[in-house]
Coordinates of C-alpha atoms in Angstrom, one line a residue:
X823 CA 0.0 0.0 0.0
X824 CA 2.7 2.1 1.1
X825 CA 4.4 1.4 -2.7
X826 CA 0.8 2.5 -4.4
X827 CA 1.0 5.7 -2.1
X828 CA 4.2 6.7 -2.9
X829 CA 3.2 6.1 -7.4
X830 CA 0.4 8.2 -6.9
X831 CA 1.9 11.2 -5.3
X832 CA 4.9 11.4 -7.4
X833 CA 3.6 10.4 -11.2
X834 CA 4.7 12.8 -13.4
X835 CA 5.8 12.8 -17.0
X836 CA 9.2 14.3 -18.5
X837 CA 9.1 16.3 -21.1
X838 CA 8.9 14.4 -24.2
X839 CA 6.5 12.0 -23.1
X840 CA 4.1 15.4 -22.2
X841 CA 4.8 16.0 -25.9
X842 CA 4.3 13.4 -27.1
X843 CA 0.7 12.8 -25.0
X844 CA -0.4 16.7 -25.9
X845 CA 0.3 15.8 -29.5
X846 CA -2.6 12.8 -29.6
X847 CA -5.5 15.6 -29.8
X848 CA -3.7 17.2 -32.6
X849 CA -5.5 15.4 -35.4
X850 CA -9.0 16.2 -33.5
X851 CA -8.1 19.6 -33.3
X852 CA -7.4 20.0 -37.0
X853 CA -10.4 18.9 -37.8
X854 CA -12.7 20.7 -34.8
X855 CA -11.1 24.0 -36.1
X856 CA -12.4 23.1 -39.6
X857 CA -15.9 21.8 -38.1
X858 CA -16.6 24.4 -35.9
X859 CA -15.2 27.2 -37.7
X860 CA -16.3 26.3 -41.6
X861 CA -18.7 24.1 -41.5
X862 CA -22.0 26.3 -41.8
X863 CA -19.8 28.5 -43.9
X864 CA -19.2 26.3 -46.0
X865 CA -22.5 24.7 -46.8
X866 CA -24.3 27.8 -46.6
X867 CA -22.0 30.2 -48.5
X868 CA -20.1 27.3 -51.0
X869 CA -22.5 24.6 -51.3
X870 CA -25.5 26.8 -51.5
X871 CA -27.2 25.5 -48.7
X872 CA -30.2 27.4 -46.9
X873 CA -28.9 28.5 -43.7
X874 CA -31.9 26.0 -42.0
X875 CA -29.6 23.3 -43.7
X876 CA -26.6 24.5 -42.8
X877 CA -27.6 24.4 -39.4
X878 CA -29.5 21.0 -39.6
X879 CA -25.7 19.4 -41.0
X880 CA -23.8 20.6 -37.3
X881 CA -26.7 19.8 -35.2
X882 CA -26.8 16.3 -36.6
X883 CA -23.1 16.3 -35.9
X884 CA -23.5 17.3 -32.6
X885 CA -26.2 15.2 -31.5
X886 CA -24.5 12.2 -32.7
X887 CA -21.5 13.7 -30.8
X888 CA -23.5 14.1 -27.5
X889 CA -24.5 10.5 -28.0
X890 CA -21.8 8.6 -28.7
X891 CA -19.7 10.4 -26.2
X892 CA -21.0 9.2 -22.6
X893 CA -21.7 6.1 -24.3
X894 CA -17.7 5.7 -25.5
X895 CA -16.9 7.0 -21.4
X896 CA -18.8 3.7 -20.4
X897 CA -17.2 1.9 -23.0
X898 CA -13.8 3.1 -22.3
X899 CA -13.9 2.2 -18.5
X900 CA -15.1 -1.0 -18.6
X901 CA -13.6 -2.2 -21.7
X902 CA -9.5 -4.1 -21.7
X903 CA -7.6 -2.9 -24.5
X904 CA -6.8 -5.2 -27.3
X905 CA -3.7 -7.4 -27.0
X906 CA -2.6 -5.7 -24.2
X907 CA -2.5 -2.2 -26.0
X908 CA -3.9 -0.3 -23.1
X909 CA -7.7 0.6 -23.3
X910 CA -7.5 4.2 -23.5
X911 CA -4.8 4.1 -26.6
X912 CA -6.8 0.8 -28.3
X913 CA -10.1 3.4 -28.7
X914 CA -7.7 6.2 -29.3
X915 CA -6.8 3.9 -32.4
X916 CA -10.1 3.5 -33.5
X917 CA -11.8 6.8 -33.0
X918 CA -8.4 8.3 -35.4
X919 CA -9.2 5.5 -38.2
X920 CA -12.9 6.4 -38.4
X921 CA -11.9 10.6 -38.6
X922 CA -9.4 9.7 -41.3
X923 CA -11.7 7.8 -43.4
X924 CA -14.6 10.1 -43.3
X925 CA -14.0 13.4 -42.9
X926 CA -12.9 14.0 -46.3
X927 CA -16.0 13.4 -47.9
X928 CA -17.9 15.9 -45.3
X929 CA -15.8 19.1 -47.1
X930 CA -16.3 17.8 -50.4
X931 CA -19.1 18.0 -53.1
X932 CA -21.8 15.3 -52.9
X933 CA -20.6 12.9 -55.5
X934 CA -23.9 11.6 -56.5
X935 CA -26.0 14.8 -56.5
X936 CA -26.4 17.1 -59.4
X937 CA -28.1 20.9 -59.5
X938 CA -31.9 19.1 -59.3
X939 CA -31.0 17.2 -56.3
X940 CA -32.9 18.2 -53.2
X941 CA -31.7 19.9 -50.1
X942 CA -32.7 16.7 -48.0
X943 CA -31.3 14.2 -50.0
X944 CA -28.4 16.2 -49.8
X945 CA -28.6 16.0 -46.6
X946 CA -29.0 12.3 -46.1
X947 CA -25.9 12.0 -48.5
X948 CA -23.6 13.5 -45.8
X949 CA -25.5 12.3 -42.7
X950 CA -23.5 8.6 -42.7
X951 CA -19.4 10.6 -43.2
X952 CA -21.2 13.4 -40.4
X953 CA -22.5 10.0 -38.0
X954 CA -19.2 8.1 -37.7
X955 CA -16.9 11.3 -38.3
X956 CA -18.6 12.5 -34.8
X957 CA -18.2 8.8 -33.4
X958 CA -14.5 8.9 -34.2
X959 CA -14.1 12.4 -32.8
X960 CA -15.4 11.4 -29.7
X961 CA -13.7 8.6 -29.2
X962 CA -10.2 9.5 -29.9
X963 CA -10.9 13.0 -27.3
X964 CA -13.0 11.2 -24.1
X965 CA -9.8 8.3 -24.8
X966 CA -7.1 11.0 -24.7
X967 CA -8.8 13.1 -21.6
X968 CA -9.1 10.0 -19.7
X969 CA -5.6 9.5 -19.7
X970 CA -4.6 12.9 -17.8
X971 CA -5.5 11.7 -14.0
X972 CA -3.7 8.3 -14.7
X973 CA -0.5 9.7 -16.5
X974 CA -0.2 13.1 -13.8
X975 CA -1.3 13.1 -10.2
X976 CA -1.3 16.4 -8.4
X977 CA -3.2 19.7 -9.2
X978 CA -0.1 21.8 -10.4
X979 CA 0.7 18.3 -12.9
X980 CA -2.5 18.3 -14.3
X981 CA -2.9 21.7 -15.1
X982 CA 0.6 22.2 -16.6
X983 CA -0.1 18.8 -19.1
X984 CA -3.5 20.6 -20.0
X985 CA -2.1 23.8 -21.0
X986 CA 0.5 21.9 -23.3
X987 CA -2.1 20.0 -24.3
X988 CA -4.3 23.1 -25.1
X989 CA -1.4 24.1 -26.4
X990 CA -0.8 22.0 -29.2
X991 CA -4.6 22.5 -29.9
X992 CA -3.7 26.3 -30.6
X993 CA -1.0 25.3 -32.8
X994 CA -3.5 23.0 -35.1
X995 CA -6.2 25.9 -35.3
X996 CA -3.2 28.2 -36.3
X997 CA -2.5 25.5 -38.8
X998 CA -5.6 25.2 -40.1
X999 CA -6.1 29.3 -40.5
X1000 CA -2.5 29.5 -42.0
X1001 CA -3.5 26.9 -44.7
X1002 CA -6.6 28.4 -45.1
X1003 CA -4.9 31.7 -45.8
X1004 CA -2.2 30.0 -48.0
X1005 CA -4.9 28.4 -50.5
X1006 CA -7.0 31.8 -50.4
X1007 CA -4.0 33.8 -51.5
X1008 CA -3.1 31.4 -53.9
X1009 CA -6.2 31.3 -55.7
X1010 CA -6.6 35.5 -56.0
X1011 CA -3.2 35.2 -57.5
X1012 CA -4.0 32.8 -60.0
X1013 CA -7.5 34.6 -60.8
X1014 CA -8.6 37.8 -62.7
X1015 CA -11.8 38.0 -61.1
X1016 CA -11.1 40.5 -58.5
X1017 CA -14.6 38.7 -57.1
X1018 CA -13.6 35.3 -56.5
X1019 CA -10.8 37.0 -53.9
X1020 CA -13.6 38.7 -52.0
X1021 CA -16.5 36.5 -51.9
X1022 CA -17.4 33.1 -51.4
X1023 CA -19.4 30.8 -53.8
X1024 CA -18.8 26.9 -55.2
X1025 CA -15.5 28.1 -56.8
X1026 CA -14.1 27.7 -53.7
X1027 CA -15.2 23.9 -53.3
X1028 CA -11.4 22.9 -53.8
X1029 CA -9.6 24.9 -51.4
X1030 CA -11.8 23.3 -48.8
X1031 CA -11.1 19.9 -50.0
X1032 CA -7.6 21.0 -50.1
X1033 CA -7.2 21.7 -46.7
X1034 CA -9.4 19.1 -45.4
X1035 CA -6.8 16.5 -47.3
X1036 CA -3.6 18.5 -46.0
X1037 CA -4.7 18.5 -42.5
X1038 CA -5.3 14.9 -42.1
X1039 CA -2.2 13.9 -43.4
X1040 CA -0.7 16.5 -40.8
X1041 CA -2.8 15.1 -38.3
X1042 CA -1.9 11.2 -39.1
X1043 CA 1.5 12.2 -38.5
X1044 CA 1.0 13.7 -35.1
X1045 CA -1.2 10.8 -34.1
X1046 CA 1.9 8.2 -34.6
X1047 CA 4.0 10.2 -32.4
X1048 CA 1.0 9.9 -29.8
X1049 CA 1.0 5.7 -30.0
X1050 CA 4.4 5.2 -30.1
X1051 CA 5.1 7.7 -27.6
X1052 CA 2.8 7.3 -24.8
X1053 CA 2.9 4.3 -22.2
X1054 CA -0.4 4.2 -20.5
X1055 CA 0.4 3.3 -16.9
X1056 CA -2.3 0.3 -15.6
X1057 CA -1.7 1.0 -11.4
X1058 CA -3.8 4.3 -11.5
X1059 CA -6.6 2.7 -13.1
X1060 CA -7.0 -0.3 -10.4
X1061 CA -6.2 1.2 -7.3
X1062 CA -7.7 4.1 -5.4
X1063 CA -5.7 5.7 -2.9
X1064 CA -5.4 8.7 -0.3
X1065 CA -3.4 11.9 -2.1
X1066 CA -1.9 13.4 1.0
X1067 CA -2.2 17.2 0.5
X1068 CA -1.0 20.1 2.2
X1069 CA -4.1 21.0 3.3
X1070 CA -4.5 17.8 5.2
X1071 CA -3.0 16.9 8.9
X1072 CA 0.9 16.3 8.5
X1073 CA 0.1 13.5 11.3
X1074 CA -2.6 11.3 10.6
X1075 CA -3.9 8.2 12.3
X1076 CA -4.1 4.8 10.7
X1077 CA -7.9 4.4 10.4
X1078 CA -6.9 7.6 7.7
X1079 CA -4.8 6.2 5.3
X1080 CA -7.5 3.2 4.0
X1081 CA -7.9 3.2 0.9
X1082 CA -10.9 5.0 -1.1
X1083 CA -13.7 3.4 -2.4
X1084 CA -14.0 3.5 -6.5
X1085 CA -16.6 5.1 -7.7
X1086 CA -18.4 4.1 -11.1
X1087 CA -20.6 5.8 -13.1
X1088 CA -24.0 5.7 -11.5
X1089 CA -22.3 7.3 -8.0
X1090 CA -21.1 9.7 -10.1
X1091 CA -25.2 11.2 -10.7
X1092 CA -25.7 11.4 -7.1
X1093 CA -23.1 14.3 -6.4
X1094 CA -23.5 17.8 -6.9
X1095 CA -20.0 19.2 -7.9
X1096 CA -20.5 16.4 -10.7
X1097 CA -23.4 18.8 -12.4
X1098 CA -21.7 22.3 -10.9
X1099 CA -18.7 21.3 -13.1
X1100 CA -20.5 19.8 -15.8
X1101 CA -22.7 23.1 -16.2
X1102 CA -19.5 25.3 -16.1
X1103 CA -17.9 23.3 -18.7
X1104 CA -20.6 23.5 -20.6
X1105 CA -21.0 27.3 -20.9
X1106 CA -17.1 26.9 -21.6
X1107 CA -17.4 24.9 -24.2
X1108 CA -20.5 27.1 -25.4
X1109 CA -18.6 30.3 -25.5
X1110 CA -15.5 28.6 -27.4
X1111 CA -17.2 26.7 -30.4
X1112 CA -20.0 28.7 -30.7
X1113 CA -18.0 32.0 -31.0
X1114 CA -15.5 30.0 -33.3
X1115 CA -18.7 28.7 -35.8
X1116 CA -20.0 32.2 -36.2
X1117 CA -16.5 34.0 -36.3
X1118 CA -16.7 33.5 -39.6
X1119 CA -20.6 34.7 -41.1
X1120 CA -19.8 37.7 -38.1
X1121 CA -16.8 39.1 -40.3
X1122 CA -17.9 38.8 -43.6
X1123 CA -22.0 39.2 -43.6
X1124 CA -21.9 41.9 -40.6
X1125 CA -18.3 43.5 -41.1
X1126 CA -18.4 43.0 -44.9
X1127 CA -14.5 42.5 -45.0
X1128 CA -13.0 40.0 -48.0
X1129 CA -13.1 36.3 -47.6
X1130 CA -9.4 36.0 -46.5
X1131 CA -10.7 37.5 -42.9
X1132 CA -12.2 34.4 -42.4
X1133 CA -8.9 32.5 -41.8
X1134 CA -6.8 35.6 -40.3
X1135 CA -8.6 36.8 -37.6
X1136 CA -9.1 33.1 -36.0
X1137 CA -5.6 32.8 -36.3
X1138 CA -5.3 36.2 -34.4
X1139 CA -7.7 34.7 -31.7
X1140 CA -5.7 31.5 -31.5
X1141 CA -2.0 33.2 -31.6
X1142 CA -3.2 34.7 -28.6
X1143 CA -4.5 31.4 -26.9
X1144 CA -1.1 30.0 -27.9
X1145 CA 0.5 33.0 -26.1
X1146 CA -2.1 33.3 -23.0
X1147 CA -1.1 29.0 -22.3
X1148 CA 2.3 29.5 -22.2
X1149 CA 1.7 31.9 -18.7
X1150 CA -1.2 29.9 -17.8
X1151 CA 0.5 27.4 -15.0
X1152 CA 2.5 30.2 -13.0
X1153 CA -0.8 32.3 -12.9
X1154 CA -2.6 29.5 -11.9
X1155 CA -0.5 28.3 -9.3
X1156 CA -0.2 32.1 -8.0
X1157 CA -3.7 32.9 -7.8
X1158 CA -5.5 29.5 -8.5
X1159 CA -7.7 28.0 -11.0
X1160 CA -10.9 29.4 -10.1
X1161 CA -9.5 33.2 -9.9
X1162 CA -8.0 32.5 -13.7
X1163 CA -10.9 31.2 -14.8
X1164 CA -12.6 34.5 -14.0
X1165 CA -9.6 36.5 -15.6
X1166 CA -11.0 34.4 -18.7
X1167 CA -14.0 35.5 -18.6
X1168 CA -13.6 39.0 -18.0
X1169 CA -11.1 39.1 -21.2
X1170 CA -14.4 37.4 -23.1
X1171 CA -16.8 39.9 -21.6
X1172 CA -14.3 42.7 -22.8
X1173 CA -14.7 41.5 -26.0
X1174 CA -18.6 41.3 -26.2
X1175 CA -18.5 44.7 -24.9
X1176 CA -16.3 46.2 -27.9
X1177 CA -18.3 44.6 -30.1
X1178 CA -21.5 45.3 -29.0
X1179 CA -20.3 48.9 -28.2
X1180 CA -18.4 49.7 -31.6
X1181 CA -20.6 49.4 -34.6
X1182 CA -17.6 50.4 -37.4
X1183 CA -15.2 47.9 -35.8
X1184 CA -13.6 47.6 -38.5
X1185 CA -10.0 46.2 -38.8
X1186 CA -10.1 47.2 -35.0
X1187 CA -11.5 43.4 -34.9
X1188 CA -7.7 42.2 -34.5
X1189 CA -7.8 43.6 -31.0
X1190 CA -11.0 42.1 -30.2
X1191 CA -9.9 38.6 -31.4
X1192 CA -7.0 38.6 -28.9
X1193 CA -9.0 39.1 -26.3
X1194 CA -11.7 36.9 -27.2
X1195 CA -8.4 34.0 -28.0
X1196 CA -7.1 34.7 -24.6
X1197 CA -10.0 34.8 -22.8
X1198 CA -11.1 31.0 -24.7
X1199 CA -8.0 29.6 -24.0
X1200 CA -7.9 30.6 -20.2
X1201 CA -11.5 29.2 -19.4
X1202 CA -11.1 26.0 -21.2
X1203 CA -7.8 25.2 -19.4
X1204 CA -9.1 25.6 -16.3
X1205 CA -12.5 24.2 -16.4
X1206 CA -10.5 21.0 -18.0
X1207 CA -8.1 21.1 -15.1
X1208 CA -11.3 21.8 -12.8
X1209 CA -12.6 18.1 -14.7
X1210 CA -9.5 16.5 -13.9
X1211 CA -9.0 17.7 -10.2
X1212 CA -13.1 16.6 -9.4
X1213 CA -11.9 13.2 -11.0
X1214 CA -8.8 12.9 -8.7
X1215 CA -7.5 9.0 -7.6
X1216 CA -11.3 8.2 -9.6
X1217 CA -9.6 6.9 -12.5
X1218 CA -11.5 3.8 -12.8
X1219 CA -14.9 5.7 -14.4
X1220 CA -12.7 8.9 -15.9
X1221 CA -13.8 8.7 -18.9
X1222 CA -17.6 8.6 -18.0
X1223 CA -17.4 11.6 -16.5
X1224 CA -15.2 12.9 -19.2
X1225 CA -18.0 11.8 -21.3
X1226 CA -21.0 13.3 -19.5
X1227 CA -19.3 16.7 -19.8
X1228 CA -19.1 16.8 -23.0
X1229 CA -22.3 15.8 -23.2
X1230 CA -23.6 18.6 -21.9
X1231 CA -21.5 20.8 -24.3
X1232 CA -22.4 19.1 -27.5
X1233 CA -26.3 19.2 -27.2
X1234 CA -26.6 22.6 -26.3
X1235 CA -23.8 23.5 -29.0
X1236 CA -26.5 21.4 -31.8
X1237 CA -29.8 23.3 -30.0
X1238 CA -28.1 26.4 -29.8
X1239 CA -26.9 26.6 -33.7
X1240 CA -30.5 25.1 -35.1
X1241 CA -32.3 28.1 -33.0
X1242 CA -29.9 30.7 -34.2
X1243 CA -30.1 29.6 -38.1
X1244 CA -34.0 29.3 -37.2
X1245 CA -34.1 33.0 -36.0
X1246 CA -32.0 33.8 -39.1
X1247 CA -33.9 36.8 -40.8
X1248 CA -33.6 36.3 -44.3
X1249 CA -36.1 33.9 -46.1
X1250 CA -35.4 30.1 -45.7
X1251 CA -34.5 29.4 -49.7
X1252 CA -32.1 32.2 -49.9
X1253 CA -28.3 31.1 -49.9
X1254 CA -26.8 34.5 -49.1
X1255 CA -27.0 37.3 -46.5
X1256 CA -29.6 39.7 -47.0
X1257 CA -29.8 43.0 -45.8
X1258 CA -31.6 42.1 -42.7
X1259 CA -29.0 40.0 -41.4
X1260 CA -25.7 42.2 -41.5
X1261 CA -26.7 42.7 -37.7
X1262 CA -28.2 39.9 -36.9
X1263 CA -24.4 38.2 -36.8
X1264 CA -23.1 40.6 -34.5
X1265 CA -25.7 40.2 -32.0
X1266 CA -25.1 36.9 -31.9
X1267 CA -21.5 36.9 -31.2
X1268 CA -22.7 39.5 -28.6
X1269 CA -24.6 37.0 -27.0
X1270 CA -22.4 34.1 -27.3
X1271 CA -19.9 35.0 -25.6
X1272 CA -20.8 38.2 -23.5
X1273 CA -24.5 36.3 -22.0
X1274 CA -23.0 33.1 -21.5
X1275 CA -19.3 34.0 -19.6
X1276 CA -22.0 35.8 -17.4
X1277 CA -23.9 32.0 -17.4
X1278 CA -20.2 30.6 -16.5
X1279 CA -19.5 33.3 -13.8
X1280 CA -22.4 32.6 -11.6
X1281 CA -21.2 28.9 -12.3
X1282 CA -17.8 29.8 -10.9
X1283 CA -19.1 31.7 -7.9
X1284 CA -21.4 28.9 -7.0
X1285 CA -18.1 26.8 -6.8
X1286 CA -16.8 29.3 -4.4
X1287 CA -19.7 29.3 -2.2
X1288 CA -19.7 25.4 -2.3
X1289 CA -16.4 23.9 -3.3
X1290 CA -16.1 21.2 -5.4
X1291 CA -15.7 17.8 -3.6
X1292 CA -16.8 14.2 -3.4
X1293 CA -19.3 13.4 -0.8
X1294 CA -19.0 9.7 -1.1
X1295 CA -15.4 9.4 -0.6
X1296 CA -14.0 10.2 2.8
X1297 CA -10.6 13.2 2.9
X1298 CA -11.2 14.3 -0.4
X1299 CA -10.0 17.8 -0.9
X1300 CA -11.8 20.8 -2.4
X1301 CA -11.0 22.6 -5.3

C-alpha cells in the first residue's frame, strides 16, 4: 500500500513524453477547427445551402457527438484494451481510423447529386461521413482526456499537461487558419476575377477539399507520435488511494490512510459538484465553439471585410491562446484555477462589450480577437483542469465523466446553432445574406460569448460558495 501511495503522489511525466501525450489531440483539433469554424460556412455560403440546412448538417453532428460520447466514457472504462495495448490508446486507435476515413467526404461535393438534387437528399448523402466522423471524434478525445489523472497526479501536474495540451490544440487551429490563408492567397493570384478574392461561392469547393486533405495527413503524422510515444500506466486505473495534500493533517492516524472506495458511473449522478462542473464546462465549451462557428458569417455578412478575414482573424484569436497557455501554469498556481478562470472570462466579456459597443469595428477586430483567443483559451484550461481535479484518484470511471461533460456541451452546441439559423432573418430558400441580417451576426456573437461568460460566472461563484468535492469518498479535498 505504502508502494501504491508513494506512485500516486509522485507520477509525473518528463518532457517528451508530455509531448508526445499533448500531441494525440492534434489530429481532433485540426479537424474541430475546420468543423466548428467552416462548417456552416461552407454549406451555406459554398454549397449553396439554406442557412436551416446549414444548421441541420452541425446539429446532426452534434447530436451524434452528444450520443456517442458518454456512451464511448462507459465503454472506455469498462472495456480491456486489445492485446494488451492499453484501453485508452486501443479506442484512441479507432476513433483516429474512423476521422481519417470520413472526414474527407464531409468538405467535399456530394458525389452523387447534381443541381436538381434536393436539399434533404443532400442532406442524407452527408449524414452517414457526419455520423461516424462525430463517433471517431469522440472517441479519440474522451480516450485522450481519460488519460490525464492516470498519466499526472497532483493539481499543479495536471494543469501544466493541460495547457500543453491546449497548447498544441492552438497550434492545429493556427495550422488550419494559416492553410486556409495559404490556398486563399493562392487562388486570387492565380484569378482575374477581383470577385472570386472577395467573396465566397462553389469556386471555392477545392480549397476546402484541399485543406481538409492537407490537415489529415498532418494530423496522421501527429497521431503516430501519440501511440508510439505514450505508455499508458495500468496501477492508477486499479487502485484508489489517499493523495496526501498540504491541506491535510501532517500526522494522521491509521484508520486515515484506508484506501478510497471506487466510484463508477452511476455514483457519479448522485453528487453535486458532478453537475456544478458539468454546467461550467458547458457554458465553456458554449462560448468557445460557438463564437468560433460564427466568427466567420460575423466578419464577412456583418463586417463586410474580403473572404481571406475568415482565416486571419481566427488565427489572431488563437496566436493569442497560444501565447495566454504559455503563462497559464504560474498564474494558476499564484492565484488559483478558479481566480483564472474569471480573468478568462472578463477578457471574453471585454470582448462582447467592444463589439457590441463599436458598430464600425472595423479592422479594430484584431484587438477584439486577442482578447476573445485569450480569454477561450484561459476558461477552457481551467474548467478541464477543474474536470480533472473533481476526477482525482477516480480513474476507474474517468472517462464517463469525461464523457457526461461533453455531453452537456455538445447538445446545447446542436440546439443552440438550429435556433440561431432558425431565428436567421432572411427567407429560408435564400443562400446568401440579406440586408436584414448584417446585424443579426453581430448580436449573436454578442450573445455568445458576453450572456454566457455571465452563465459561467455565476457557475464559478457557485463553486466558491460550495467547493467542489466528493461526498462519497471520505478526505477528499476541495478545489
Amino acid at each position: 500500500m505504502t508502494d501504491q501511495l508513494v506512485s500516486m503522489q509522485e507520477r509525473s511525466l518528463t518532457i517528451p513524453r508530455r509531448i508526445s501525450y499533448a500531441v494525440g489531440h492534434f489530429l481532433n483539433d485540426l479537424c474541430a477547427s475546420l468543423w466548428f469554424t467552416y462548417l456552416l460556412i461552407y454549406y451555406h455560403s459554398v454549397l449553396g445551402f439554406p442557412s436551416i440546412y446549414a444548421g441541420i448538417m452541425l446539429l446532426l453532428g452534434q447530436i451524434a457527438d452528444g450520443i456517442c460520447t458518454p456512451l464511448v466514457g462507459y465503454g472506455s472504462d469498462r472495456t480491456p484494451g486489445c492485446a494488451g495495448y492499453g484501453k485508452r490508446k486501443t479506442w484512441h486507435l479507432m476513433g483516429t481510423i474512423c476521422v481519417l476515413v470520413t472526414f474527407p467526404f464531409i468538405f467535399n461535393s456530394c458525389l452523387v447529386c447534381n443541381e436538381n438534387t434536393p436539399y434533404w437528399a443532400s442532406v442524407l448523402y452527408f449524414s452517414p461521413f457526419i455520423i461516424i466522423f462525430q463517433f471517431g471524434w469522440a472517441t479519440t478525445q474522451i480516450s485522450h482526456l481519460s488519460l490525464i489523472p492516470e498519466l499526472v497526479s497532483t493539481e499543479n501536474a495536471k494543469v501544466e499537461l493541460t495547457a500543453v495540451r491546449y497548447a498544441f490544440t492552438v497550434i492545429a487551429n493556427m495550422t488550419v487558419y494559416a492553410l486556409a490563408w495559404l490556398l486563399f492567397h493562392f487562388q486570387a493570384l492565380q484569378s482575374s476575377d477581383p470577385s472570386i478574392a472577395e467573396n465566397l461561392g462553389p469556386v471555392d469547393i477545392p480549397i476546402f477539399r484541399e485543406l481538409a486533405l492537407i490537415v489529415l495527413g498532418i494530423g496522421a503524422v501527429f497521431s503516430l507520435i501519440f501511440h508510439t510515444g505514450t505508455r499508458e500506466s495500468g496501477h492508477a486505473r486499479e487502485v484508489a488511494v489517499p493523495e496526501k495534500e498540504e491541506s491535510e493533517p501532517l500526522i494522521s492516524s491509521a484508520s486515515q490512510a484506508t484506501v478510497r472506495p471506487l466510484l463508477q458511473w452511476k455514483h457519479w449522478l448522485t453528487e453535486p459538484s458532478f453537475y456544478q462542473v458539468a454546467f461550467l464546462y458547458m457554458c465553456t465549451r458554449l462560448v468557445v465553439n460557438m463564437s468560433q462557428t460564427y466568427i466567420s458569417m460575423f466578419l464577412t455578412n456583418s463586417l463586410l471585410l474580403p473572404k481571406h478575414f475568415i482565416a486571419t482573424i481566427p488565427l489572431v484569436m488563437y496566436v493569442s491562446g497560444f501565447v495566454c497557455s504559455l503563462v497559464m501554469r504560474p498564474v494558476s498556481k499564484l492565484i488559483g484555477i478558479n481566480m483564472t478562470y474569471l480573468l478568462g472570462i472578463l477578457l471574453i466579456i471585454g470582448f462582447s462589450s467592444w463589439v457590441f459597443v463599436d458598430e464600425k469595428i472595423g479592422e479594430l477586430i484584431y484587438g477584439a480577437a486577442a482578447l476573445l483567443g485569450a480569454g477561450s483559451a484561459t476558461i477552457l484550461v481551467m474548467s478541464l483542469s477543474m474536470t480533472a481535479n473533481l476526477i482525482g484518484a477516480q480513474t476507474q470511471s474517468g472517462a464517463f465523466v469525461y464523457g457526461a461533460m461533453s455531453f452537456t456541451d455538445k447538445v446545447a452546441n446542436g440546439v443552440g446553432v438550429i435556433i440561431i439559423q432558425a431565428l436567421q432573418p432572411c427567407p429560408v430558400d435564400k443562400s446568401t445574406c440579406c440586408p436584414a441580417c448584417v446585424w443579426f451576426y453581430r448580436d449573436v456573437m454578442v450573445v455568445v460569448t458576453g450572456c454566457v461568460a455571465l452563465a459561467a460566472a455565476v457557475s464559478l461563484f457557485t463553486i466558491l460558495i460550495w467547493p467542489i468535492r466528493i461526498r462519497q469518498s471520505k478526505g477528499l479535498k476541495s478545489l
